[in-house]
């Protein structure tokens, strides 16, 4: 048997929930450091608070992947996890920027960090099954297109999330002014709107997408299907055995992912303070002035630009990959992104940073699509969820390492000049680009004349 070929709009609806997930994720990426600084965090402490994000991914995604592989009921296989993750993430989005309302119980900084943890755990609950769903539902010849459409929706959602605080202030007159310890109104309302869109977009996917049953998936799998006894004896501890038996392609991709996500984490954590200091000329101790809030809003615009670029570039990725191959496409994209990060250091003003973001957006689109398209062809359908979860190890481990060393490096090695954290991120992208060529893509098809 063969999986049915899906239309563009069927693939679009299948991934539509990612628009809401990424909108919430973008609000977090562009504004979490800013909010934590408002609540009292120093620049060199930011990466320590951000360690919550990769830790949640390390713990949650493999477990969710394992159980979603084993789940089947009237609500489907992956869908229940989308919905639960969306509800919990929405709660975190609403309450994180309003953590000061809990100061009677705990300092706002710690409450804010707690809701950051809830958001990250919840995004991971929803995100991993979405990756697995593409592998479940699409034929080999549609996987690159499937992950590319998913990347486009990620880009569009991230644009809205990144630009929302700026838009509310400059187009709708919502204040971005703040006082000590108080998050400005434009951020609070942005997070509330993000929570609503997250729930709605997830429901679109749930009501428009049909999942294959476990029996149907087994009939599509070329590998021998596990016996009933093996299925009954399986346990969560099998994740460790699966880790040891991961395909060669996955091991090779792990190093590409390591340096890609080490670089991304440094950019997300330190972009706001780096640009506020290096471009706006503010001291590293400033986190409450109007100039700092303007810098933070502009970082949101810049993040939106790189995500917008990624959304459109994602549509081109399947065609580029057919001509060049997935590996070469990914390597070139990472090189362009690395140069974009490095260029931030030499840009004369904030407007020129748009050029840097174009390069970063090209890399971001490829990071979200190409590794998964390569990976999906090397793993069995019955292990799709758990291996997508294990693959997340190579996303979160580099972020944890960066979280541990990034802050001390900024404080002691870079003399509180966060711009150098972005330089290191650019170098990491270039290393990842070189490592792509060591990867074996087992089902890459390059179009020949």
Short mmCIF file of C-alpha atoms in Angstrom, two decimals:
data_model
loop_
_atom_site.label_atom_id
_atom_site.label_comp_id
_atom_site.label_asym_id
_atom_site.label_seq_id
_atom_site.Cartn_x
_atom_site.Cartn_y
_atom_site.Cartn_z
CA UNK A 1 0.00 0.00 0.00
CA UNK A 2 1.03 3.62 -0.55
CA UNK A 3 0.08 6.81 1.24
CA UNK A 4 -2.30 9.07 -0.63
CA UNK A 5 -0.86 12.18 -2.25
CA UNK A 6 -2.07 15.28 -0.42
CA UNK A 7 -2.93 18.58 -2.04
CA UNK A 8 -1.22 21.84 -1.14
CA UNK A 9 -4.15 22.94 1.01
CA UNK A 10 -4.36 19.60 2.81
CA UNK A 11 -0.69 19.93 3.77
CA UNK A 12 -1.30 23.60 4.68
CA UNK A 13 -4.19 22.72 7.02
CA UNK A 14 -2.23 19.83 8.51
CA UNK A 15 0.51 22.25 9.59
CA UNK A 16 -1.66 25.31 10.28
CA UNK A 17 -1.44 24.88 14.04
CA UNK A 18 2.27 25.62 13.79
CA UNK A 19 1.36 29.21 12.89
CA UNK A 20 -0.06 29.72 16.39
CA UNK A 21 2.71 27.77 18.11
CA UNK A 22 5.36 29.85 16.40
CA UNK A 23 3.51 33.11 17.06
CA UNK A 24 3.72 32.32 20.77
CA UNK A 25 7.30 31.13 20.40
CA UNK A 26 8.24 34.35 18.59
CA UNK A 27 6.67 36.51 21.30
CA UNK A 28 8.77 34.60 23.80
CA UNK A 29 11.99 34.76 21.75
CA UNK A 30 11.77 38.48 21.05
CA UNK A 31 10.53 39.60 24.46
CA UNK A 32 11.40 37.12 27.23
CA UNK A 33 14.85 38.65 27.86
CA UNK A 34 13.31 42.11 27.90
CA UNK A 35 10.59 41.06 30.35
CA UNK A 36 13.06 39.30 32.64
CA UNK A 37 15.27 42.41 32.65
CA UNK A 38 12.24 44.52 33.57
CA UNK A 39 11.64 42.13 36.46
CA UNK A 40 15.26 42.62 37.61
CA UNK A 41 17.53 40.18 35.77
CA UNK A 42 21.03 41.36 34.82
CA UNK A 43 22.32 40.87 31.26
CA UNK A 44 24.76 38.12 32.23
CA UNK A 45 21.96 36.23 34.03
CA UNK A 46 19.65 36.02 31.03
CA UNK A 47 21.07 32.81 29.59
CA UNK A 48 20.61 31.09 32.96
CA UNK A 49 16.89 31.86 32.93
CA UNK A 50 16.67 30.76 29.31
CA UNK A 51 18.12 27.36 30.20
CA UNK A 52 14.55 26.44 31.14
CA UNK A 53 13.62 26.31 27.44
CA UNK A 54 16.05 23.61 26.26
CA UNK A 55 15.68 21.64 29.48
CA UNK A 56 11.94 21.37 28.85
CA UNK A 57 12.64 20.23 25.31
CA UNK A 58 15.16 17.65 26.49
CA UNK A 59 12.70 16.15 28.96
CA UNK A 60 9.36 16.60 27.22
CA UNK A 61 9.84 15.89 23.51
CA UNK A 62 11.18 12.30 23.65
CA UNK A 63 8.48 11.36 26.19
CA UNK A 64 5.71 12.95 24.14
CA UNK A 65 7.13 11.34 20.99
CA UNK A 66 7.13 7.92 22.65
CA UNK A 67 3.58 8.16 23.95
CA UNK A 68 2.19 9.73 20.78
CA UNK A 69 3.59 6.74 18.85
CA UNK A 70 1.58 4.50 21.20
CA UNK A 71 -1.60 6.61 21.29
CA UNK A 72 -4.68 5.88 19.24
CA UNK A 73 -8.28 6.81 20.09
CA UNK A 74 -11.29 8.66 18.77
CA UNK A 75 -9.30 11.93 18.87
CA UNK A 76 -6.44 10.42 16.87
CA UNK A 77 -2.75 9.80 17.46
CA UNK A 78 -1.04 13.19 17.54
CA UNK A 79 -4.05 15.54 17.90
CA UNK A 80 -4.62 15.16 21.68
CA UNK A 81 -1.08 16.40 22.31
CA UNK A 82 -1.58 19.45 20.07
CA UNK A 83 -4.63 20.51 22.05
CA UNK A 84 -3.24 19.97 25.55
CA UNK A 85 0.00 21.73 24.64
CA UNK A 86 -1.88 24.69 23.14
CA UNK A 87 -4.06 25.18 26.21
CA UNK A 88 -1.13 25.09 28.64
CA UNK A 89 1.02 27.36 26.44
CA UNK A 90 -1.81 29.88 26.25
CA UNK A 91 -1.96 30.05 30.04
CA UNK A 92 1.78 30.74 30.16
CA UNK A 93 1.51 33.42 27.46
CA UNK A 94 -1.20 35.30 29.31
CA UNK A 95 0.44 35.19 32.73
CA UNK A 96 4.21 35.56 32.07
CA UNK A 97 4.20 39.33 31.34
CA UNK A 98 1.79 39.81 34.25
CA UNK A 99 3.92 37.91 36.76
CA UNK A 100 4.03 41.01 38.96
CA UNK A 101 0.45 40.29 40.09
CA UNK A 102 1.87 37.37 42.08
CA UNK A 103 4.46 39.39 44.02
CA UNK A 104 2.57 38.78 47.25
CA UNK A 105 3.76 35.17 46.99
CA UNK A 106 7.08 35.26 45.11
CA UNK A 107 9.33 37.82 43.39
CA UNK A 108 8.04 38.68 39.93
CA UNK A 109 11.32 37.53 38.36
CA UNK A 110 10.90 34.00 39.66
CA UNK A 111 7.21 33.85 38.77
CA UNK A 112 8.03 35.10 35.27
CA UNK A 113 10.71 32.43 34.92
CA UNK A 114 8.18 29.84 36.09
CA UNK A 115 5.67 30.81 33.42
CA UNK A 116 8.50 30.76 30.88
CA UNK A 117 9.04 27.14 31.91
CA UNK A 118 5.32 26.36 31.49
CA UNK A 119 5.31 27.95 28.04
CA UNK A 120 8.36 26.02 26.90
CA UNK A 121 7.11 22.68 28.19
CA UNK A 122 3.76 23.30 26.50
CA UNK A 123 5.24 24.39 23.16
CA UNK A 124 7.24 21.17 23.18
CA UNK A 125 4.15 19.08 23.94
CA UNK A 126 2.49 20.53 20.83
CA UNK A 127 5.53 20.88 18.58
CA UNK A 128 7.00 17.37 18.48
CA UNK A 129 3.76 15.64 17.37
CA UNK A 130 3.44 18.20 14.56
CA UNK A 131 6.87 17.15 13.24
CA UNK A 132 5.87 13.49 13.52
CA UNK A 133 2.52 14.11 11.80
CA UNK A 134 4.29 15.29 8.64
CA UNK A 135 6.34 12.09 8.66
CA UNK A 136 3.19 10.04 9.31
CA UNK A 137 0.99 11.53 6.59
CA UNK A 138 3.30 12.35 3.69
CA UNK A 139 4.95 10.19 1.07
CA UNK A 140 8.70 10.42 0.60
CA UNK A 141 8.33 12.61 -2.47
CA UNK A 142 6.21 15.13 -0.54
CA UNK A 143 8.23 15.38 2.67
CA UNK A 144 10.48 18.23 1.59
CA UNK A 145 7.39 20.17 0.47
CA UNK A 146 5.60 19.26 3.71
CA UNK A 147 8.34 20.50 6.00
CA UNK A 148 8.78 23.57 3.79
CA UNK A 149 5.09 24.50 4.05
CA UNK A 150 5.35 23.94 7.79
CA UNK A 151 8.35 26.27 7.81
CA UNK A 152 6.40 28.89 5.85
CA UNK A 153 3.60 28.81 8.43
CA UNK A 154 6.19 29.02 11.20
CA UNK A 155 7.56 32.11 9.45
CA UNK A 156 4.18 33.81 9.05
CA UNK A 157 3.25 33.11 12.68
CA UNK A 158 6.60 34.40 13.88
CA UNK A 159 6.22 37.59 11.84
CA UNK A 160 2.90 38.38 13.49
CA UNK A 161 4.24 37.53 16.95
CA UNK A 162 7.45 39.51 16.49
CA UNK A 163 5.78 42.62 15.05
CA UNK A 164 2.74 42.69 17.34
CA UNK A 165 4.22 44.82 20.18
CA UNK A 166 5.52 47.42 17.69
CA UNK A 167 2.22 47.42 15.78
CA UNK A 168 0.10 47.87 18.90
CA UNK A 169 2.17 50.89 19.93
CA UNK A 170 2.71 52.59 16.58
CA UNK A 171 -0.55 51.73 14.80
CA UNK A 172 -3.06 51.43 17.66
CA UNK A 173 -1.60 53.73 20.30
CA UNK A 174 -1.05 51.11 23.02
CA UNK A 175 1.62 52.40 25.39
CA UNK A 176 5.11 50.87 25.50
CA UNK A 177 6.15 53.00 28.47
CA UNK A 178 7.12 51.26 31.66
CA UNK A 179 8.16 51.92 35.23
CA UNK A 180 10.40 49.84 37.46
CA UNK A 181 9.21 46.25 37.52
CA UNK A 182 6.15 46.80 35.29
CA UNK A 183 5.83 45.28 31.81
CA UNK A 184 4.44 47.78 29.25
CA UNK A 185 0.86 47.37 28.05
CA UNK A 186 1.82 46.62 24.45
CA UNK A 187 3.65 43.47 25.56
CA UNK A 188 0.83 42.31 27.85
CA UNK A 189 -1.78 42.63 25.08
CA UNK A 190 0.54 41.03 22.52
CA UNK A 191 0.85 37.92 24.67
CA UNK A 192 -2.93 37.74 25.22
CA UNK A 193 -3.60 38.00 21.47
CA UNK A 194 -0.93 35.35 20.84
CA UNK A 195 -2.67 32.96 23.23
CA UNK A 196 -6.00 33.34 21.41
CA UNK A 197 -4.49 32.78 17.96
CA UNK A 198 -2.59 29.73 19.24
CA UNK A 199 -5.80 27.99 20.34
CA UNK A 200 -7.68 28.87 17.14
CA UNK A 201 -4.91 27.69 14.78
CA UNK A 202 -4.52 24.36 16.60
CA UNK A 203 -8.26 23.76 16.27
CA UNK A 204 -8.02 24.32 12.51
CA UNK A 205 -5.54 21.45 12.21
CA UNK A 206 -7.54 19.21 14.54
CA UNK A 207 -10.79 19.62 12.60
CA UNK A 208 -9.36 19.47 9.05
CA UNK A 209 -6.72 16.72 9.21
CA UNK A 210 -7.19 12.96 9.10
CA UNK A 211 -4.58 10.71 10.65
CA UNK A 212 -3.65 7.21 9.50
CA UNK A 213 -4.42 4.42 11.96
CA UNK A 214 -1.51 2.37 13.39
CA UNK A 215 -2.53 -0.52 11.13
CA UNK A 216 -2.42 1.70 8.03
CA UNK A 217 0.99 3.08 9.01
CA UNK A 218 2.30 -0.45 9.54
CA UNK A 219 1.16 -1.41 6.03
CA UNK A 220 3.17 1.50 4.56
CA UNK A 221 6.38 0.61 6.44
CA UNK A 222 8.98 -1.31 4.48
CA UNK A 223 10.58 -2.55 7.71
CA UNK A 224 9.24 -5.60 9.46
CA UNK A 225 6.45 -4.69 11.83
CA UNK A 226 7.01 -5.42 15.51
CA UNK A 227 5.19 -8.43 16.86
CA UNK A 228 2.38 -8.08 19.38
CA UNK A 229 4.64 -9.46 22.11
CA UNK A 230 7.28 -6.81 21.36
CA UNK A 231 4.67 -4.06 21.45
CA UNK A 232 3.28 -5.27 24.77
CA UNK A 233 6.74 -5.49 26.34
CA UNK A 234 7.83 -2.04 25.21
CA UNK A 235 8.31 0.69 27.80
CA UNK A 236 9.40 4.29 28.13
CA UNK A 237 12.92 3.05 28.89
CA UNK A 238 13.11 1.87 25.28
CA UNK A 239 13.93 5.50 24.42
CA UNK A 240 17.49 4.85 25.65
CA UNK A 241 17.76 1.74 23.50
CA UNK A 242 16.42 3.66 20.51
CA UNK A 243 18.99 6.36 21.19
CA UNK A 244 21.81 3.81 20.96
CA UNK A 245 20.36 2.39 17.73
CA UNK A 246 19.71 5.69 15.98
CA UNK A 247 20.35 5.66 12.22
CA UNK A 248 23.72 6.80 10.86
CA UNK A 249 22.09 9.75 9.11
CA UNK A 250 20.67 10.93 12.43
CA UNK A 251 24.08 10.74 14.12
CA UNK A 252 25.65 12.78 11.34
CA UNK A 253 22.86 15.36 11.45
CA UNK A 254 23.31 15.70 15.21
CA UNK A 255 26.51 17.74 14.77
CA UNK A 256 24.90 20.01 12.20
CA UNK A 257 22.02 20.59 14.60
CA UNK A 258 24.37 21.20 17.52
CA UNK A 259 26.15 24.16 15.96
CA UNK A 260 23.01 25.51 14.27
CA UNK A 261 21.06 25.70 17.52
CA UNK A 262 24.01 26.86 19.60
CA UNK A 263 24.07 29.88 17.30
CA UNK A 264 20.30 30.42 17.35
CA UNK A 265 20.14 30.35 21.14
CA UNK A 266 22.84 32.99 21.45
CA UNK A 267 20.96 35.23 19.04
CA UNK A 268 17.61 34.86 20.80
CA UNK A 269 19.00 35.49 24.28
CA UNK A 270 21.36 38.37 23.56
CA UNK A 271 19.90 40.16 20.51
CA UNK A 272 18.00 42.78 22.52
CA UNK A 273 20.85 43.78 24.87
CA UNK A 274 23.41 43.51 22.04
CA UNK A 275 21.49 45.83 19.73
CA UNK A 276 20.54 48.20 22.55
CA UNK A 277 24.23 48.54 23.45
CA UNK A 278 26.01 48.27 20.10
CA UNK A 279 23.54 50.11 17.86
CA UNK A 280 21.63 52.40 20.23
CA UNK A 281 24.66 53.16 22.42
CA UNK A 282 22.96 52.31 25.73
CA UNK A 283 24.85 51.07 28.81
CA UNK A 284 24.46 47.42 29.75
CA UNK A 285 22.70 48.44 32.97
CA UNK A 286 19.79 50.13 31.13
CA UNK A 287 16.61 48.06 30.93
CA UNK A 288 13.85 50.59 31.63
CA UNK A 289 14.48 53.76 29.60
CA UNK A 290 12.29 54.74 26.65
CA UNK A 291 15.29 54.21 24.35
CA UNK A 292 15.66 50.65 25.62
CA UNK A 293 11.95 49.94 25.04
CA UNK A 294 12.29 51.35 21.52
CA UNK A 295 15.30 49.10 20.95
CA UNK A 296 13.29 46.12 22.22
CA UNK A 297 10.38 46.94 19.89
CA UNK A 298 12.82 47.24 16.96
CA UNK A 299 14.32 43.84 17.78
CA UNK A 300 10.79 42.48 17.46
CA UNK A 301 10.55 44.05 14.00
CA UNK A 302 13.93 42.57 13.03
CA UNK A 303 12.90 39.12 14.26
CA UNK A 304 9.72 39.48 12.23
CA UNK A 305 11.76 40.31 9.14
CA UNK A 306 13.95 37.22 9.39
CA UNK A 307 10.85 35.10 9.93
CA UNK A 308 9.08 36.73 6.95
CA UNK A 309 12.11 36.00 4.78
CA UNK A 310 12.10 32.40 6.03
CA UNK A 311 8.41 32.02 5.17
CA UNK A 312 8.93 32.96 1.53
CA UNK A 313 12.26 31.16 1.21
CA UNK A 314 10.57 28.02 2.53
CA UNK A 315 8.36 27.90 -0.58
CA UNK A 316 11.49 27.93 -2.74
CA UNK A 317 13.32 25.24 -0.78
CA UNK A 318 11.73 22.20 -2.50
CA UNK A 319 12.69 23.55 -5.92
CA UNK A 320 16.22 24.51 -4.86
CA UNK A 321 16.70 21.12 -3.22
CA UNK A 322 15.63 19.35 -6.43
CA UNK A 323 18.35 21.19 -8.32
CA UNK A 324 21.16 21.20 -5.78
CA UNK A 325 20.27 18.39 -3.37
CA UNK A 326 19.13 18.87 0.21
CA UNK A 327 22.63 18.85 1.71
CA UNK A 328 24.06 21.54 -0.55
CA UNK A 329 20.91 23.64 -0.15
CA UNK A 330 21.19 23.47 3.64
CA UNK A 331 24.92 24.22 3.68
CA UNK A 332 24.61 27.30 1.46
CA UNK A 333 21.68 28.57 3.54
CA UNK A 334 23.69 28.22 6.76
CA UNK A 335 26.63 30.11 5.26
CA UNK A 336 24.33 33.00 4.29
CA UNK A 337 22.87 33.02 7.81
CA UNK A 338 26.29 32.98 9.44
CA UNK A 339 27.40 35.96 7.38
CA UNK A 340 24.18 37.73 8.34
CA UNK A 341 24.94 37.33 12.04
CA UNK A 342 28.54 38.45 11.64
CA UNK A 343 27.44 41.54 9.70
CA UNK A 344 25.51 42.92 12.69
CA UNK A 345 28.83 44.06 14.15
CA UNK A 346 29.60 46.39 11.24
CA UNK A 347 26.14 47.84 10.57
CA UNK A 348 26.07 51.64 11.00
CA UNK A 349 22.51 51.94 12.34
CA UNK A 350 19.38 49.97 13.19
CA UNK A 351 17.91 50.17 9.67
CA UNK A 352 20.91 48.40 8.13
CA UNK A 353 20.21 45.45 10.42
CA UNK A 354 17.38 44.52 8.06
CA UNK A 355 20.04 43.29 5.65
CA UNK A 356 21.51 41.05 8.37
CA UNK A 357 18.07 39.64 9.09
CA UNK A 358 17.56 38.61 5.46
CA UNK A 359 20.57 36.30 5.72
CA UNK A 360 19.44 34.93 9.07
CA UNK A 361 15.96 34.28 7.66
CA UNK A 362 17.38 32.15 4.85
CA UNK A 363 19.27 30.01 7.36
CA UNK A 364 16.28 29.79 9.71
CA UNK A 365 14.01 28.43 6.95
CA UNK A 366 16.52 25.75 6.06
CA UNK A 367 17.15 24.79 9.71
CA UNK A 368 13.43 24.21 10.20
CA UNK A 369 12.96 22.14 7.05
CA UNK A 370 16.04 20.44 5.62
CA UNK A 371 17.27 18.39 8.61
CA UNK A 372 13.77 16.98 9.19
CA UNK A 373 13.28 16.18 5.51
CA UNK A 374 16.62 14.34 5.52
CA UNK A 375 15.89 12.58 8.82
CA UNK A 376 12.36 11.40 7.94
CA UNK A 377 13.68 9.27 5.10
CA UNK A 378 16.04 7.36 7.39
CA UNK A 379 13.64 6.23 10.14
CA UNK A 380 10.77 3.76 10.38
CA UNK A 381 7.15 4.99 10.49
CA UNK A 382 6.51 3.10 13.73
CA UNK A 383 9.38 4.99 15.37
CA UNK A 384 8.69 8.39 13.79
CA UNK A 385 7.49 10.07 16.99
CA UNK A 386 10.17 8.80 19.33
CA UNK A 387 13.01 9.53 16.88
CA UNK A 388 11.70 13.02 16.20
CA UNK A 389 11.75 13.47 19.98
CA UNK A 390 15.25 12.05 20.35
CA UNK A 391 16.40 14.27 17.48
CA UNK A 392 15.40 17.17 19.68
CA UNK A 393 18.30 16.23 22.00
CA UNK A 394 20.62 17.75 19.43
CA UNK A 395 18.61 20.95 19.48
CA UNK A 396 18.37 21.39 23.25
CA UNK A 397 21.82 20.17 24.38
CA UNK A 398 23.68 22.97 22.54
CA UNK A 399 21.20 25.47 23.96
CA UNK A 400 21.82 24.19 27.49
CA UNK A 401 25.58 24.49 26.97
CA UNK A 402 25.16 28.02 25.62
CA UNK A 403 22.86 28.87 28.52
CA UNK A 404 25.50 27.76 31.03
CA UNK A 405 28.49 29.48 29.46
CA UNK A 406 26.89 32.35 27.53
CA UNK A 407 26.26 34.64 30.50
CA UNK A 408 29.71 34.27 32.07
CA UNK A 409 31.31 34.81 28.65
CA UNK A 410 29.39 38.05 28.17
CA UNK A 411 30.30 39.27 31.64
CA UNK A 412 33.93 38.22 31.95
CA UNK A 413 35.22 37.62 28.41
CA UNK A 414 33.24 40.26 26.51
CA UNK A 415 33.15 42.89 29.29
CA UNK A 416 29.31 42.92 29.18
CA UNK A 417 29.31 43.64 25.43
CA UNK A 418 26.61 41.23 24.27
CA UNK A 419 27.37 41.85 20.57
CA UNK A 420 30.18 39.29 20.79
CA UNK A 421 27.66 36.60 21.68
CA UNK A 422 26.11 37.24 18.25
CA UNK A 423 29.53 36.98 16.61
CA UNK A 424 30.00 33.52 18.15
CA UNK A 425 26.54 32.58 16.84
CA UNK A 426 27.63 33.51 13.32
CA UNK A 427 30.76 31.37 13.58
CA UNK A 428 28.63 28.44 14.81
CA UNK A 429 26.45 28.66 11.69
CA UNK A 430 29.54 28.47 9.47
CA UNK A 431 30.79 25.36 11.31
CA UNK A 432 27.37 23.74 10.88
CA UNK A 433 27.48 24.50 7.15
CA UNK A 434 30.77 22.63 6.79
CA UNK A 435 29.46 19.61 8.73
CA UNK A 436 26.45 19.18 6.44
CA UNK A 437 28.67 17.56 3.82
CA UNK A 438 29.38 14.62 6.15
CA UNK A 439 25.68 13.68 6.25
CA UNK A 440 24.34 10.73 4.21
CA UNK A 441 20.89 11.61 2.82
CA UNK A 442 19.42 8.19 2.06
CA UNK A 443 16.52 9.30 -0.14
CA UNK A 444 17.64 12.63 -1.60
CA UNK A 445 16.68 12.93 -5.26
CA UNK A 446 18.48 15.55 -7.33
CA UNK A 447 16.72 16.47 -10.53
CA UNK A 448 18.84 15.61 -13.55
CA UNK A 449 18.48 16.66 -17.14
#
